[in-house]
Short mmCIF file of C-alpha atoms in Angstrom, two decimals:
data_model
loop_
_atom_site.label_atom_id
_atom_site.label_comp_id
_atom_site.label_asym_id
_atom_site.label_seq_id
_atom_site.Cartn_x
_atom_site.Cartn_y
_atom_site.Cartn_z
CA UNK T 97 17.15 -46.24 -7.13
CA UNK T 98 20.72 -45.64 -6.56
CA UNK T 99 20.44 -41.52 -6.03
CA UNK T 100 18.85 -41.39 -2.70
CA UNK T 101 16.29 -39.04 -3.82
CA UNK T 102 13.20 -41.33 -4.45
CA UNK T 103 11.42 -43.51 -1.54
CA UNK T 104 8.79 -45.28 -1.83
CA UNK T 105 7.03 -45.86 1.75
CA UNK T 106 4.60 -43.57 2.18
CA UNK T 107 3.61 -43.58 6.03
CA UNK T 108 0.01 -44.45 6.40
CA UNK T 109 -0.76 -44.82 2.87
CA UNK T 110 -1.04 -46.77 -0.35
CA UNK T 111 2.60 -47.29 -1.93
CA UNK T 112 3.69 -43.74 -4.03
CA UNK T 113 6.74 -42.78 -5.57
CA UNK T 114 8.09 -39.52 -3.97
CA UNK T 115 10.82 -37.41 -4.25
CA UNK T 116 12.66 -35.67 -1.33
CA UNK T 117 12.59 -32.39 -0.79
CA UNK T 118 15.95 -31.50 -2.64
CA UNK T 119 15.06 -33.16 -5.49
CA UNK T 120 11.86 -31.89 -5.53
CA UNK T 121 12.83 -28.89 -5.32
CA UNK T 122 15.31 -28.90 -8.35
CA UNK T 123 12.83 -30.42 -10.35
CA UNK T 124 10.62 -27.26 -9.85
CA UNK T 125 13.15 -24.55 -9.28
CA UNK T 126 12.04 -23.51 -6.06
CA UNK T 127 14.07 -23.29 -3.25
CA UNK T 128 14.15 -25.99 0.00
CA UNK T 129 13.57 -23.02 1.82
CA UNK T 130 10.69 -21.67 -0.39
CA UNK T 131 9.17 -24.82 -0.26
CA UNK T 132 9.49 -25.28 3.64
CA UNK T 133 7.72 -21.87 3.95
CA UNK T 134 4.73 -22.73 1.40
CA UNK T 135 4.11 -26.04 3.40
CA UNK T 136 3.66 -23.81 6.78
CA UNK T 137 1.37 -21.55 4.45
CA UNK T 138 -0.47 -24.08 3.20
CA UNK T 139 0.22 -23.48 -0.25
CA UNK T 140 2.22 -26.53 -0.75
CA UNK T 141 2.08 -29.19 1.94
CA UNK T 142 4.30 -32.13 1.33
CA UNK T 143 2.60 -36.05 0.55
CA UNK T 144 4.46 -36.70 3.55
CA UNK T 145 6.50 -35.93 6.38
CA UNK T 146 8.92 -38.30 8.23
CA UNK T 147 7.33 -38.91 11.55
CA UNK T 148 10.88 -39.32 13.25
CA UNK T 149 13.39 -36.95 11.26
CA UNK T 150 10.37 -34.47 10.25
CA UNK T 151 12.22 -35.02 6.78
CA UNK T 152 9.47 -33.93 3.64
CA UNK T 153 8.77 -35.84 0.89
CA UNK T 154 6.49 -34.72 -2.36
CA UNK T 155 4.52 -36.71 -4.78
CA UNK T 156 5.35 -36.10 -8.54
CA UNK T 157 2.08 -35.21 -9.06
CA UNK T 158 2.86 -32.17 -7.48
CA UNK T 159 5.27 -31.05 -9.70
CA UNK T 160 2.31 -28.96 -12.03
CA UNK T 161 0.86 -26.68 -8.81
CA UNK T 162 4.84 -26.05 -7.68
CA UNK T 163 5.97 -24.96 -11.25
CA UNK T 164 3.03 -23.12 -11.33
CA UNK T 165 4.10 -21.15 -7.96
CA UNK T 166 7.44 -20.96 -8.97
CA UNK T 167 6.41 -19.08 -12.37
CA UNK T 168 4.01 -16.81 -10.25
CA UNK T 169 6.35 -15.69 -8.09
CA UNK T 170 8.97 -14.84 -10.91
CA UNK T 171 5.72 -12.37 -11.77
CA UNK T 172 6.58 -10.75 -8.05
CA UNK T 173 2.95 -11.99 -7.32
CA UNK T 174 2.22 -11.44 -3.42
CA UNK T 175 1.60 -15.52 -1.84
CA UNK T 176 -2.25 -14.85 -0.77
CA UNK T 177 -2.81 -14.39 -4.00
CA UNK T 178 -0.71 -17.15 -5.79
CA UNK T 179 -3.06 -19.25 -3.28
CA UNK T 180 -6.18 -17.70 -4.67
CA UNK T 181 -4.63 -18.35 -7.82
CA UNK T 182 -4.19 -21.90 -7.69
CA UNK T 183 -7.14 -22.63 -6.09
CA UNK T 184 -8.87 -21.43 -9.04
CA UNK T 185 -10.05 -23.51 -12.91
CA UNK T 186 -7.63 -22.42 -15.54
CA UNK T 187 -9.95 -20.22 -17.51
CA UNK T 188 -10.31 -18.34 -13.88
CA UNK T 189 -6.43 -18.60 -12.78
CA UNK T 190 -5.77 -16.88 -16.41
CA UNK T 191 -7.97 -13.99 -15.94
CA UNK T 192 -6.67 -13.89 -12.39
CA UNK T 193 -2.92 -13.44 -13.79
CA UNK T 194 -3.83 -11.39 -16.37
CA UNK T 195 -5.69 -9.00 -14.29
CA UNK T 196 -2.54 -8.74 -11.70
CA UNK T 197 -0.31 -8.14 -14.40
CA UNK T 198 -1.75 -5.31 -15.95
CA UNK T 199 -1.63 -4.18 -12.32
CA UNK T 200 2.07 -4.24 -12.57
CA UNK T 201 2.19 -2.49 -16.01
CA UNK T 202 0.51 0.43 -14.04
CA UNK T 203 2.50 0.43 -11.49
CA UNK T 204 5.37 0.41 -13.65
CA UNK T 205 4.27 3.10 -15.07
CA UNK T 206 4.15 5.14 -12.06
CA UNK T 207 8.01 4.18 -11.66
CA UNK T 208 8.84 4.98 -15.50
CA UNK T 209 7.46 8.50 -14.52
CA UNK T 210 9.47 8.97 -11.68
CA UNK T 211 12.35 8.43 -14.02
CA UNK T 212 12.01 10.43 -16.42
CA UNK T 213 11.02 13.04 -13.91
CA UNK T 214 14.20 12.72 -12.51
CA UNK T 215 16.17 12.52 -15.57
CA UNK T 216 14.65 15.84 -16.55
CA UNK T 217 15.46 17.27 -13.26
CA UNK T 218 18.83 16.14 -13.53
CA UNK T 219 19.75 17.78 -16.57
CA UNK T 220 17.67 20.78 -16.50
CA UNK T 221 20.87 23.64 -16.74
CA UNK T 222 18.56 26.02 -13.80
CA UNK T 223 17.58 24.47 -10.68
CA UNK T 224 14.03 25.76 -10.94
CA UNK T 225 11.36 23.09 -12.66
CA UNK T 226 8.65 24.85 -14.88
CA UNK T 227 6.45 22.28 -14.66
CA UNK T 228 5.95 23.15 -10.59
CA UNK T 229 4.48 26.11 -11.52
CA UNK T 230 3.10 25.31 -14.58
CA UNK T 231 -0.90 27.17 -14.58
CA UNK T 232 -2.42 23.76 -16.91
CA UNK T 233 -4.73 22.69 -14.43
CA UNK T 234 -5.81 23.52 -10.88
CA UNK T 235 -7.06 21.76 -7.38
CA UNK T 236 -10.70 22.35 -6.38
CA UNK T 237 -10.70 20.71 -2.68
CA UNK T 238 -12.19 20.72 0.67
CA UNK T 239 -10.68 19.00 4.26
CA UNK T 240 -12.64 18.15 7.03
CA UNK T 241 -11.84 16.33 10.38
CA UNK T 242 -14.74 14.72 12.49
CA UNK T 243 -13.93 12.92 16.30
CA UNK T 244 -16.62 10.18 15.05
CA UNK T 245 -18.91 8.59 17.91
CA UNK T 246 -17.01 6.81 19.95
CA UNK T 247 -13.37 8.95 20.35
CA UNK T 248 -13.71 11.10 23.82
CA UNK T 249 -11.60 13.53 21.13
CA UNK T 250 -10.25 13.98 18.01
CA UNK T 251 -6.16 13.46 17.09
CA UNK T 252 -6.48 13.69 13.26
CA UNK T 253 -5.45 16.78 11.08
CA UNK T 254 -6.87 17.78 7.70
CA UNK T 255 -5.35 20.30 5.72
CA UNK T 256 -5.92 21.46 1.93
CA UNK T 257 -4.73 24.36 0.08
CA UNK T 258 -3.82 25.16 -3.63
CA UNK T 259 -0.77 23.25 -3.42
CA UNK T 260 -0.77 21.31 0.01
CA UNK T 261 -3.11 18.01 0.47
CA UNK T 262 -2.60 16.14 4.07
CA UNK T 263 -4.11 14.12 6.31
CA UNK T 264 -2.02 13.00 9.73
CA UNK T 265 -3.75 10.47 12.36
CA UNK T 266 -2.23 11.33 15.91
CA UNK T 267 -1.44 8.63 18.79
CA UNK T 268 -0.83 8.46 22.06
CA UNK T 269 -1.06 11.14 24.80
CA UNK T 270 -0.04 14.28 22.53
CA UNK T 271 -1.46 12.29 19.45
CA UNK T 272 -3.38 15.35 18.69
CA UNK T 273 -0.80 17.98 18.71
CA UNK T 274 1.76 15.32 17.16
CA UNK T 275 -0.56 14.96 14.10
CA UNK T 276 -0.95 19.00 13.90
CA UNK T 277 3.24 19.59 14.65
CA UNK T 278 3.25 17.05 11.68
CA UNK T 279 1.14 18.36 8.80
CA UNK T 280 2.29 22.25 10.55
CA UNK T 281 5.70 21.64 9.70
CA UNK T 282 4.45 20.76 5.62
CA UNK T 283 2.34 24.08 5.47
CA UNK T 284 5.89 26.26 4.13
CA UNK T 285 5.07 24.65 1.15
CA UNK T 286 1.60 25.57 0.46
CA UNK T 287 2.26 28.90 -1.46
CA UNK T 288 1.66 30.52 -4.86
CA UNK T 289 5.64 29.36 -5.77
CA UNK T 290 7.26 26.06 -4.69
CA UNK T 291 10.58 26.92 -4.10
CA UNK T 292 13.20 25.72 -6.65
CA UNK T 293 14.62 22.29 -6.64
CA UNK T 294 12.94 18.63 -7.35
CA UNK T 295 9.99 18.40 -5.88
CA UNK T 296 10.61 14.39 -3.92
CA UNK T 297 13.29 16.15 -2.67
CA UNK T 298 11.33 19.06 -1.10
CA UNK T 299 9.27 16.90 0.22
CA UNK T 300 11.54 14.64 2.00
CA UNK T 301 13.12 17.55 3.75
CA UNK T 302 9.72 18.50 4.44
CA UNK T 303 9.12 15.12 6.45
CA UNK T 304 12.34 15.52 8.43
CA UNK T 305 11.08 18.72 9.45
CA UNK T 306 8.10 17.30 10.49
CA UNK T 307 9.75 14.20 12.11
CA UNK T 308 11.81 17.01 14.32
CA UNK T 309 8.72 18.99 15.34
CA UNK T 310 6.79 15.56 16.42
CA UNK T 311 10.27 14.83 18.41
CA UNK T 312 9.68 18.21 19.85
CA UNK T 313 5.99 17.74 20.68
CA UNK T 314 6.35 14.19 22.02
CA UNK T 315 9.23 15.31 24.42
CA UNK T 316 10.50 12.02 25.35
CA UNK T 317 6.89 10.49 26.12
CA UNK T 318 6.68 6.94 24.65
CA UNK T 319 3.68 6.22 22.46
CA UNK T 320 3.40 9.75 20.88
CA UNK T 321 3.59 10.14 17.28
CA UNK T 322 1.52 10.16 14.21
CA UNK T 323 0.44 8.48 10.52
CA UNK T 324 1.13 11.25 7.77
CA UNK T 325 0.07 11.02 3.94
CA UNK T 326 0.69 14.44 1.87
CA UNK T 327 0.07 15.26 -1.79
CA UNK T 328 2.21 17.96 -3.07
CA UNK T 329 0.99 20.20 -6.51
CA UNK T 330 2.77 21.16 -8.98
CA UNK T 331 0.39 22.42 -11.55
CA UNK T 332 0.83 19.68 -13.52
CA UNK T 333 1.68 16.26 -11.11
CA UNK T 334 1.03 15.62 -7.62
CA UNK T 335 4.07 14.33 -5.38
CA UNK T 336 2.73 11.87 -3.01
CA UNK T 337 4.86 11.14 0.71
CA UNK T 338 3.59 8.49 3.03
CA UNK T 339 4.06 6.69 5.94
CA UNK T 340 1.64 4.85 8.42
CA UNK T 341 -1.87 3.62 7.18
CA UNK T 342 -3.62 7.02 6.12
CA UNK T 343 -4.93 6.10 2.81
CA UNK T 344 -4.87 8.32 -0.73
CA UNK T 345 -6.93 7.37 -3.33
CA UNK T 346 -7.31 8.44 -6.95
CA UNK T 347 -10.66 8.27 -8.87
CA UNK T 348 -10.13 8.41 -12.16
CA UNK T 349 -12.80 7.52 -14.90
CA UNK T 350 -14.87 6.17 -12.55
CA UNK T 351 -12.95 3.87 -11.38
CA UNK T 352 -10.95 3.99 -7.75
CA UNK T 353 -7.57 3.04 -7.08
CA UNK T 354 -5.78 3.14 -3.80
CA UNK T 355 -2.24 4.71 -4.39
CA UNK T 356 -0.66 4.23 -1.31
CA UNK T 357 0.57 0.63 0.65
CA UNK T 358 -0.30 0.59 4.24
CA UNK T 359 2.87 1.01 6.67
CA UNK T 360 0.95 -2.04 8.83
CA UNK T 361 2.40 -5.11 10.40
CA UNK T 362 -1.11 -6.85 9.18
CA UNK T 363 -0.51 -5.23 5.59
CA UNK T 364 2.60 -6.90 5.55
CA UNK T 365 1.37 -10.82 6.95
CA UNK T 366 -1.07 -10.08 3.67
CA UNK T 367 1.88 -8.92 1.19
CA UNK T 368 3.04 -12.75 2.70
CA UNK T 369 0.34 -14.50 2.33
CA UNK T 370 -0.12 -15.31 6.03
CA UNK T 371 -3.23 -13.80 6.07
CA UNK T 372 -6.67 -13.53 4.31
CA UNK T 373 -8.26 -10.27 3.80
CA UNK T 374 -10.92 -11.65 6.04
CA UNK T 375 -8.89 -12.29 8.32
CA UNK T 376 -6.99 -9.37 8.27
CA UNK T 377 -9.81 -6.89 9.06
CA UNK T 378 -10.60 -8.43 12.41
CA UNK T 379 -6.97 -9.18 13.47
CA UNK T 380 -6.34 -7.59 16.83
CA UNK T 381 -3.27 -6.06 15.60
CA UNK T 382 -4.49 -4.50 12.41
CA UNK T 383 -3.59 -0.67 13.59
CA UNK T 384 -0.32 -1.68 14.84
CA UNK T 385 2.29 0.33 12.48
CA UNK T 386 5.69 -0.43 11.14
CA UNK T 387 6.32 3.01 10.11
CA UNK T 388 4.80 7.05 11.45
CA UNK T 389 6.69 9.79 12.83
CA UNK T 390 7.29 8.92 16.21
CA UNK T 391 9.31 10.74 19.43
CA UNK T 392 12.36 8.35 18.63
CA UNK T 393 15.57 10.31 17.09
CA UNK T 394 15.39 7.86 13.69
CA UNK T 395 12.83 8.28 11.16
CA UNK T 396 11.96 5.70 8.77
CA UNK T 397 12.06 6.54 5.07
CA UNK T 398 8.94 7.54 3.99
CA UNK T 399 7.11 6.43 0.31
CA UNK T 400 7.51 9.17 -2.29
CA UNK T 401 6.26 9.03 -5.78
CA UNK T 402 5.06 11.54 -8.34
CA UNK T 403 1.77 11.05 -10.05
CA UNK T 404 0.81 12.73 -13.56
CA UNK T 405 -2.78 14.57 -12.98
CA UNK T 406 -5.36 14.85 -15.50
CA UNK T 407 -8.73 17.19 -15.68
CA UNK T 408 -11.53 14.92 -13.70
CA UNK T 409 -9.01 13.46 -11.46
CA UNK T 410 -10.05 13.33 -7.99
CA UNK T 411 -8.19 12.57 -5.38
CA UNK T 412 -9.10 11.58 -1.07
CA UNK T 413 -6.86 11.24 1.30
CA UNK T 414 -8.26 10.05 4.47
CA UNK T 415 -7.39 8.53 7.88
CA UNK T 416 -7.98 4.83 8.84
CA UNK T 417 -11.31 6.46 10.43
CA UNK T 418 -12.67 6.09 7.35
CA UNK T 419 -11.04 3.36 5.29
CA UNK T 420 -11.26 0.77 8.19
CA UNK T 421 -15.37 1.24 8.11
CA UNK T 422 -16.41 1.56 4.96
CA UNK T 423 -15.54 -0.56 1.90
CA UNK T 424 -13.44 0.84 -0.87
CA UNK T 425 -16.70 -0.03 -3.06
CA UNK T 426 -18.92 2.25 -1.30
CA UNK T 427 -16.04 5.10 -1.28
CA UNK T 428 -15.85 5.00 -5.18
CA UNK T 429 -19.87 5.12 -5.38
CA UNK T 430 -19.75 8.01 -2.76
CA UNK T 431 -16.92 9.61 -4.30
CA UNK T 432 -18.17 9.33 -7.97
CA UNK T 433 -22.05 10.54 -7.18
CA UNK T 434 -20.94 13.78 -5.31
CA UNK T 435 -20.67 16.88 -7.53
CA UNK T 436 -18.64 18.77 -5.49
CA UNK T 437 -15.20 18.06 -3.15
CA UNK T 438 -17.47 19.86 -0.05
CA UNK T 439 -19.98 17.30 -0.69
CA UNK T 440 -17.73 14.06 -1.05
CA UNK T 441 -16.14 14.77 1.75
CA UNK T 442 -19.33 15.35 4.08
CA UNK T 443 -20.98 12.82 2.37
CA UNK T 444 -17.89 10.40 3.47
CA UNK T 445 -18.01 11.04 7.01
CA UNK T 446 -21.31 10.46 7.37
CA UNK T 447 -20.80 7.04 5.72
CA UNK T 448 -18.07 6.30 8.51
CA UNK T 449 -20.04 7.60 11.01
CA UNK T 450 -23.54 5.48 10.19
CA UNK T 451 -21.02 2.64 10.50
CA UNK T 452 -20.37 3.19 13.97
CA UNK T 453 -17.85 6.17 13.99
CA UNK T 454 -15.03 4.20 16.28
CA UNK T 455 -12.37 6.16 15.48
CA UNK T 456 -11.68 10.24 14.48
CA UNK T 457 -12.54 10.67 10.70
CA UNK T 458 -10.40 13.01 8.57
CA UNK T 459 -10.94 13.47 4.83
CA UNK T 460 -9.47 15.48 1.78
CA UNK T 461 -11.20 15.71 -1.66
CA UNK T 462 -9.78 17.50 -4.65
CA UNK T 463 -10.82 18.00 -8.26
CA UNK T 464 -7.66 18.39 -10.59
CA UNK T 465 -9.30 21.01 -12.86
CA UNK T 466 -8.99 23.60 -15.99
CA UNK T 467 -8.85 26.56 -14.79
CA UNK T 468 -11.61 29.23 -14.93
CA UNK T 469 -11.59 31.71 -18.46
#
């Protein structure tokens, strides 16, 4: 052989050429370090492993599946699903990729909005933003918070108003007051005028305020603090802040889409592909949280993104009460058969609470509307 990359005794086997792991890994332009983390994952094991130097060794016939990870991760595809993805025919692994990308062109979408959003906003010669008061369209909405069936009370707050849309899920021993201190401290902006200046930017300030307040309520306690997700109108967009694993959704043409990422140390072993989504729903630690407004002086950043609205666009925000018992199937049947944001949002929490009611159950709905003649 003469390179020292090739050996051919494969422990316990039939005699197979193999390649070590550095040359495999330059053959299929992924990393040693890639590779060692796909064979923990199970995405990639190695033919073999040296039994005394724990050194890895791959067939060449394995070159196809790793160029084949290597090219869906250059797509930014999350590792559960470049699993499901190569588990899959090639008529099914194409419709797979094709469906994830068009997720991305949405996405991106979301992000080219942002941008020219702030582009405008930067060279706009008066601070003030017409389009924040702009009179296009308007919210028809309803919130309602329920303590469920099993919660000896109830530490969510609901809130909705002709500009403001929130939804905060308290914890701890002040969990209740955190959650109200939280969406209390957001309620300056629910007025007829949003005050001049970019809206992300009003709304961040917003969230420090409301980080202070929790501080305030939580008074050195450990364990206090609270999930908050907030829609912000403008009369023509809705500026979305997160953090925790309160849910908004959007429901447009029938269809549902989730528009916010869950601030979850299980989200995030699922973004990795250490876990399945079946196995994610029953893992112990699926409420633990890697970001909320807590007691503690530093706040994490939260999300904020800006979302262009349309007439028939309706829009829940809710608390894990609901999301964590009933399917995001039967929320986009629920959502799409009631008539009226009162209705969807009754008709939601009785949903949660037929399946059990563990937890406190908060919901928004609102109808992005023409006005009234």
């Amino acid at each position: 052989m003469g390179t020292g990359t090739r050996n051919n005794e494969v422990h316990g086997g039939p005699m197979e050429e193999t390649l070590t792991i550095g040359a495999f890994a330059k053959a299929c332009r992924l990393s040693p370090k890639a590779l060692r983390l796909y064979d923990e994952l199970d995405l990639l094991r190695p033919a073999r492993v040296d039994p005394d130097t724990g050194y890895r060794y791959y067939a060449a016939g394995q070159l196809e599946r790793a160029r084949l990870v290597a090219w869906l991760r250059r797509l930014g595809m999350p590792l559960a699903e470049i699993r499901h993805v190569c588990a899959l025919g090639p008529a099914a692994a194409a419709r797979e990729i094709r469906a994830h990308w068009a997720r991305v062109e949405a996405e991106t979408a979301v992000r080219r909005d942002l941008a020219a959003f702030l582009v405008d906003h930067l060279t706009e010669e008066s601070r003030g933003d017409p389009t924040m008061n702009a009179t296009a369209l308007e919210l028809r909405y309803c919130a309602h918070s329920d303590r469920g069936r099993v919660r000896p009370a109830n530490q969510d707050t609901a809130y909705a108003g002709g500009r403001l849309l929130a939804v905060a899920d308290g914890f701890g021993p002040a969990g209740a007051p955190a959650s109200s201190a939280a969406v209390g401290a957001l309620r300056f902006l629910d007025t007829p005028e949003i005050p001049a200046g970019g809206v992300l930017n009003l709304l961040e300030d917003a969230v420090q305020g409301a980080a202070r307040a929790v501080r305030d309520v939580a008074d050195g306690t450990d364990g206090v603090g609270t999930t908050l997700t907030a829609l912000l109108w403008t009369g023509s967009r809705l500026a979305l802040v997160h953090l925790g694993d309160s849910r908004a959704y959007l429901l447009r043409d029938g269809s549902l889409f989730r528009i916010t990422h869950d601030h979850t140390v299980v989200q995030s072993m699922l973004d990795e592909g250490r876990l399945t989504p079946e196995e994610a729903a029953c893992h112990p630690q699926r409420s633990l949280l890697l970001k909320a407004l807590t007691g503690e002086e530093t706040t994490t950043p939260p999300d904020l993104r800006l979302h262009d609205a349309q007439a028939g666009d309706r829009y829940l925000l809710c608390s894990d009460g609901l999301s964590a018992v009933v399917p995001d199937d039967t929320i986009e049947r629920l959502l799409t058969a009631a008539p009226a944001p009162d209705e969807a949002v009754h008709t939601l929490i009785t949903a949660a609470n037929e399946a059990g009611g563990p937890d406190n159950i908060s919901c928004v709905v609102a109808d992005v509307v023409e006005p009234a003649p």
